[in-house]
Coordinates of C-alpha atoms in Angstrom, one line a residue:
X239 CA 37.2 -12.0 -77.8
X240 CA 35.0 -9.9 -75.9
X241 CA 33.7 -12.7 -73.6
X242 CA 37.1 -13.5 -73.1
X243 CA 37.7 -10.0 -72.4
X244 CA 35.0 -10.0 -69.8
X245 CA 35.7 -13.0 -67.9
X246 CA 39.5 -11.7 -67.1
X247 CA 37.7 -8.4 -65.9
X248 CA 36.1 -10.5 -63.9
X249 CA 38.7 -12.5 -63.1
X250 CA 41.0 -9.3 -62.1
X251 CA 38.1 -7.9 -59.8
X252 CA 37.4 -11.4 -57.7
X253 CA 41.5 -11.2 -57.2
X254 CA 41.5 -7.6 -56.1
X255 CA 38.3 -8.6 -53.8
X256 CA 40.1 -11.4 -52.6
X257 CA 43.5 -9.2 -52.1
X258 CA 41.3 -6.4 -50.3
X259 CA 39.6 -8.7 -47.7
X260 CA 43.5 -10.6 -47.2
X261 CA 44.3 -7.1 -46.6
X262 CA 41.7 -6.3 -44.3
X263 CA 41.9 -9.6 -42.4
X264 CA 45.7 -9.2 -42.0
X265 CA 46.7 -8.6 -38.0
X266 CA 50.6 -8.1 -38.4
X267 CA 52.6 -5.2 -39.3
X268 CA 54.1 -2.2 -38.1
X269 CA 51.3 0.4 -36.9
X270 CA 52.4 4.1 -36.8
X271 CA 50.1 6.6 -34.2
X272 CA 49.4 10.0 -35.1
X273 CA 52.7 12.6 -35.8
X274 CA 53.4 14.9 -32.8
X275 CA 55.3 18.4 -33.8
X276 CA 58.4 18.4 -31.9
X277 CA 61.4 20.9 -32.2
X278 CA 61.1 21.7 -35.7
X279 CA 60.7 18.3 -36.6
X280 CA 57.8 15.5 -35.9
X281 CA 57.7 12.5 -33.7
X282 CA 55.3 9.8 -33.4
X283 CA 54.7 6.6 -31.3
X284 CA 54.7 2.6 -33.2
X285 CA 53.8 -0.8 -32.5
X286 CA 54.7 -3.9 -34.0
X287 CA 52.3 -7.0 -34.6
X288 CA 52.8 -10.5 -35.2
X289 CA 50.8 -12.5 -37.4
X290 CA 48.4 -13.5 -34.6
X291 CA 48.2 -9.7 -33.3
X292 CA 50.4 -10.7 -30.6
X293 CA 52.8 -7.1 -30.0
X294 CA 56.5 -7.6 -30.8
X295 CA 57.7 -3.9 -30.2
X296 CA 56.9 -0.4 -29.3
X297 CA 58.4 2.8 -29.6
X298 CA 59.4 5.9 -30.7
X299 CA 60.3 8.0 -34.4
X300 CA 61.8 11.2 -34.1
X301 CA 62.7 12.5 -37.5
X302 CA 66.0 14.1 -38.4
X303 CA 64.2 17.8 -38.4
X304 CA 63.2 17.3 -34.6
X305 CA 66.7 15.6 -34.0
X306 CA 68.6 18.0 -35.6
X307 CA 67.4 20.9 -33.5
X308 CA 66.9 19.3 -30.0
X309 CA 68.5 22.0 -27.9
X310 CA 71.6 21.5 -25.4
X311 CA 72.5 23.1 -22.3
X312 CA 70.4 26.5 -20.4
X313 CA 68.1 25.9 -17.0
X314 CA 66.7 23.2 -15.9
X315 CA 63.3 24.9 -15.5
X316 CA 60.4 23.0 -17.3
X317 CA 59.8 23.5 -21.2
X318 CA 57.2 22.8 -22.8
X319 CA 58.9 22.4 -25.9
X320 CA 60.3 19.9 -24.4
X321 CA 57.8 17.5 -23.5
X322 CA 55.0 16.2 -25.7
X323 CA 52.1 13.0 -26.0
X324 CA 52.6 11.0 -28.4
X325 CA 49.4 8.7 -28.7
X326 CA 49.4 5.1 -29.7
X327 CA 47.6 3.8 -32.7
X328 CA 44.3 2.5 -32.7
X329 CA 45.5 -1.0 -33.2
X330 CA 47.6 -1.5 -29.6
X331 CA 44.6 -1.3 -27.7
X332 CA 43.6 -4.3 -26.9
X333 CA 47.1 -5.9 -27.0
X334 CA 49.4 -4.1 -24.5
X335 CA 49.1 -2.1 -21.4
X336 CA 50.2 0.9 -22.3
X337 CA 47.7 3.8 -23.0
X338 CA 50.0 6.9 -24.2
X339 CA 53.7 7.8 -24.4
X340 CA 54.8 10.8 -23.1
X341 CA 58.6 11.8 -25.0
X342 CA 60.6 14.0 -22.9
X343 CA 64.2 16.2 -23.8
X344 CA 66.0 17.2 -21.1
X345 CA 68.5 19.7 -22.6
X346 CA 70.6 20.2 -19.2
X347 CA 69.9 17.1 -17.4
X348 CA 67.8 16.7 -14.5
X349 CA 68.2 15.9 -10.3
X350 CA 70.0 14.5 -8.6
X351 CA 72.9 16.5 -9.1
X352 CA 76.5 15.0 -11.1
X353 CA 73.7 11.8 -11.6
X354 CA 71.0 12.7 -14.2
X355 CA 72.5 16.5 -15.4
X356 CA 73.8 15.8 -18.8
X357 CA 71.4 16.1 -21.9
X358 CA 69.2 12.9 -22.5
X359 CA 65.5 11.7 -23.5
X360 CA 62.9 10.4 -20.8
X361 CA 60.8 7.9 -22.2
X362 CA 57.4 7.6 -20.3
X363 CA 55.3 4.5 -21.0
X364 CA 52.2 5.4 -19.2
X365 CA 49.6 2.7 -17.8
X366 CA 47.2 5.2 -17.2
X367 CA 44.9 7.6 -19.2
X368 CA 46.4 11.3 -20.4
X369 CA 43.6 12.8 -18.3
X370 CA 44.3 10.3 -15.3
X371 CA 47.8 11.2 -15.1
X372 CA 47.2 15.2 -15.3
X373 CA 45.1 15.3 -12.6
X374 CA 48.2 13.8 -9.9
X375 CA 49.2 17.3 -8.4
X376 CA 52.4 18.2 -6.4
X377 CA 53.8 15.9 -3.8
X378 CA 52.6 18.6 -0.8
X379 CA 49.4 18.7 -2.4
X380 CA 48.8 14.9 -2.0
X381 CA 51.6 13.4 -0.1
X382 CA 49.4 10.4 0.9
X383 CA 48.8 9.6 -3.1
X384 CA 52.4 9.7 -3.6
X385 CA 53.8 7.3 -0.6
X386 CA 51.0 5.2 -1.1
X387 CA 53.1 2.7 -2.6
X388 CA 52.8 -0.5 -5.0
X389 CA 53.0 -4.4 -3.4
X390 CA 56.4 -4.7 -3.0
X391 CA 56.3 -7.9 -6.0
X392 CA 55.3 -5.8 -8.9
X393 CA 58.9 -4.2 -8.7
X394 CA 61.9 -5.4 -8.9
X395 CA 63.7 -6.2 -5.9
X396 CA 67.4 -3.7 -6.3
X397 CA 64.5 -0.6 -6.5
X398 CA 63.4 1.8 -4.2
X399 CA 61.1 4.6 -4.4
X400 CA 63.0 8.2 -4.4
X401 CA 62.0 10.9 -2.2
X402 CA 58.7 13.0 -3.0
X403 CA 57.5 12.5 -6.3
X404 CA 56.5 14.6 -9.7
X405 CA 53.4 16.0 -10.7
X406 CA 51.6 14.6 -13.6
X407 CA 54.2 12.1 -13.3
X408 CA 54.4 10.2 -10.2
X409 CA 56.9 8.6 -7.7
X410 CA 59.8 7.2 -9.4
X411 CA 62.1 4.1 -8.5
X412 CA 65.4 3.7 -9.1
X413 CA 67.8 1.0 -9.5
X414 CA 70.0 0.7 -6.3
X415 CA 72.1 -1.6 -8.5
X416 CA 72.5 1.0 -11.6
X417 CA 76.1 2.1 -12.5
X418 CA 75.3 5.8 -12.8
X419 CA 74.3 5.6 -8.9
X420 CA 77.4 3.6 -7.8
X421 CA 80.0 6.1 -9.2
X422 CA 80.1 5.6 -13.0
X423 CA 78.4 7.8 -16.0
X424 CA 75.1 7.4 -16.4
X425 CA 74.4 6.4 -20.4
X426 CA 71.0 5.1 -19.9
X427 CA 69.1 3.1 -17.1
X428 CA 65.6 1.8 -16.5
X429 CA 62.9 3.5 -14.2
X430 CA 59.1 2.6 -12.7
X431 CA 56.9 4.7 -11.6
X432 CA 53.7 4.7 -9.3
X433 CA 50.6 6.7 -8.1
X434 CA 48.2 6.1 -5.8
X435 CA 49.5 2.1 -4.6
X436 CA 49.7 1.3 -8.8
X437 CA 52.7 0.9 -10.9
X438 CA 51.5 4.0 -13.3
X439 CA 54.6 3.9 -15.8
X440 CA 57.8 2.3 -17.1
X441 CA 60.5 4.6 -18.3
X442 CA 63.7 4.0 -20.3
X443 CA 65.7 6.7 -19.6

């Protein structure tokens, strides 16, 4: 009985071994970055892996706390509050292009005018590092870095570049073709941006 005993502990352990290293080895799943505090509430950045590693999806979680409290309306001026980085895990390094998302709430909107002023999220994918994209200053300050634009075939052919350009941000291009600039409500659209003659960020908006 007791050698029995010992040889389905042993048994059991060369299973859990096997299990662990399965584990270990495996390359697909959903990987979650680290949680941001947001309004209340926390928010963190995902990927999604196939099998072979390859990446399915990436996004964004906002929990119901952080959702629940997002504030509506006031100034336009710049919050704080309102903008955070959410980094990506560990695991989408090598796998997409993407080095950080920056999650931003626009409670009132933003320019132009009867165009972007209604509450909504900006979604910043950035293709450049955190410190990278800190360090681009006000258009005045480098107007050269701004209109120093991307090779006309890594954008889509309907966009064009928008006057000036944000700091920490970048020049951004719209869609000429997008119904919120060709007299209906804008619900959501799809912006680029670029620094510096690079394509620096796509942004669901």
């Amino acid at each position: 009985m007791k050698k029995r005993a010992t040889k389905l502990l042993l048994l059991a352990a060369i299973i859990g071994f096997s299990a662990c290293n399965k584990n270990n080895d495996q390359k697909g799943g959903i990987f979650k970055g680290p949680q941001v505090a947001f309004h209340g509430g926390k928010a963190h950045a995902f990927i999604q892996l196939a099998k072979d590693a390859k990446p399915e999806k990436i996004g964004i979680s906002i929990n119901d706390q952080a959702w629940n409290h997002l504030p509506i309306g006031g100034d336009q001026g710049h919050d704080h509050a309102n903008s955070v980085t959410l980094p990506l895990p560990v695991q989408s390094v090598t796998v997409n292009p993407f080095n950080h998302i920056g999650l931003d709430w626009n409670p009132a909107g933003h320019e132009p005018e009867n165009v972007y002023t209604k509450p909504h999220f900006d979604f910043h994918f950035y293709m450049i590092s955190e410190a990278e994209r800190l360090a681009i200053p006000p258009y005045e300050t480098n107007t050269a870095g701004f209109d120093n634009l991307p090779n006309a075939a890594f954008l889509p052919a309907t966009y064009f570049a928008s006057p000036g350009g944000v700091p920490q941000m970048g020049k951004h291009w719209l869609d000429a073709t997008a119904p919120e600039l060709n007299g209906s409500t804008f619900t959501e659209t799809f912006i680029y941006g670029s620094y510096n003659g690079k394509v620096t960020f796509l942004e669901p908006m």
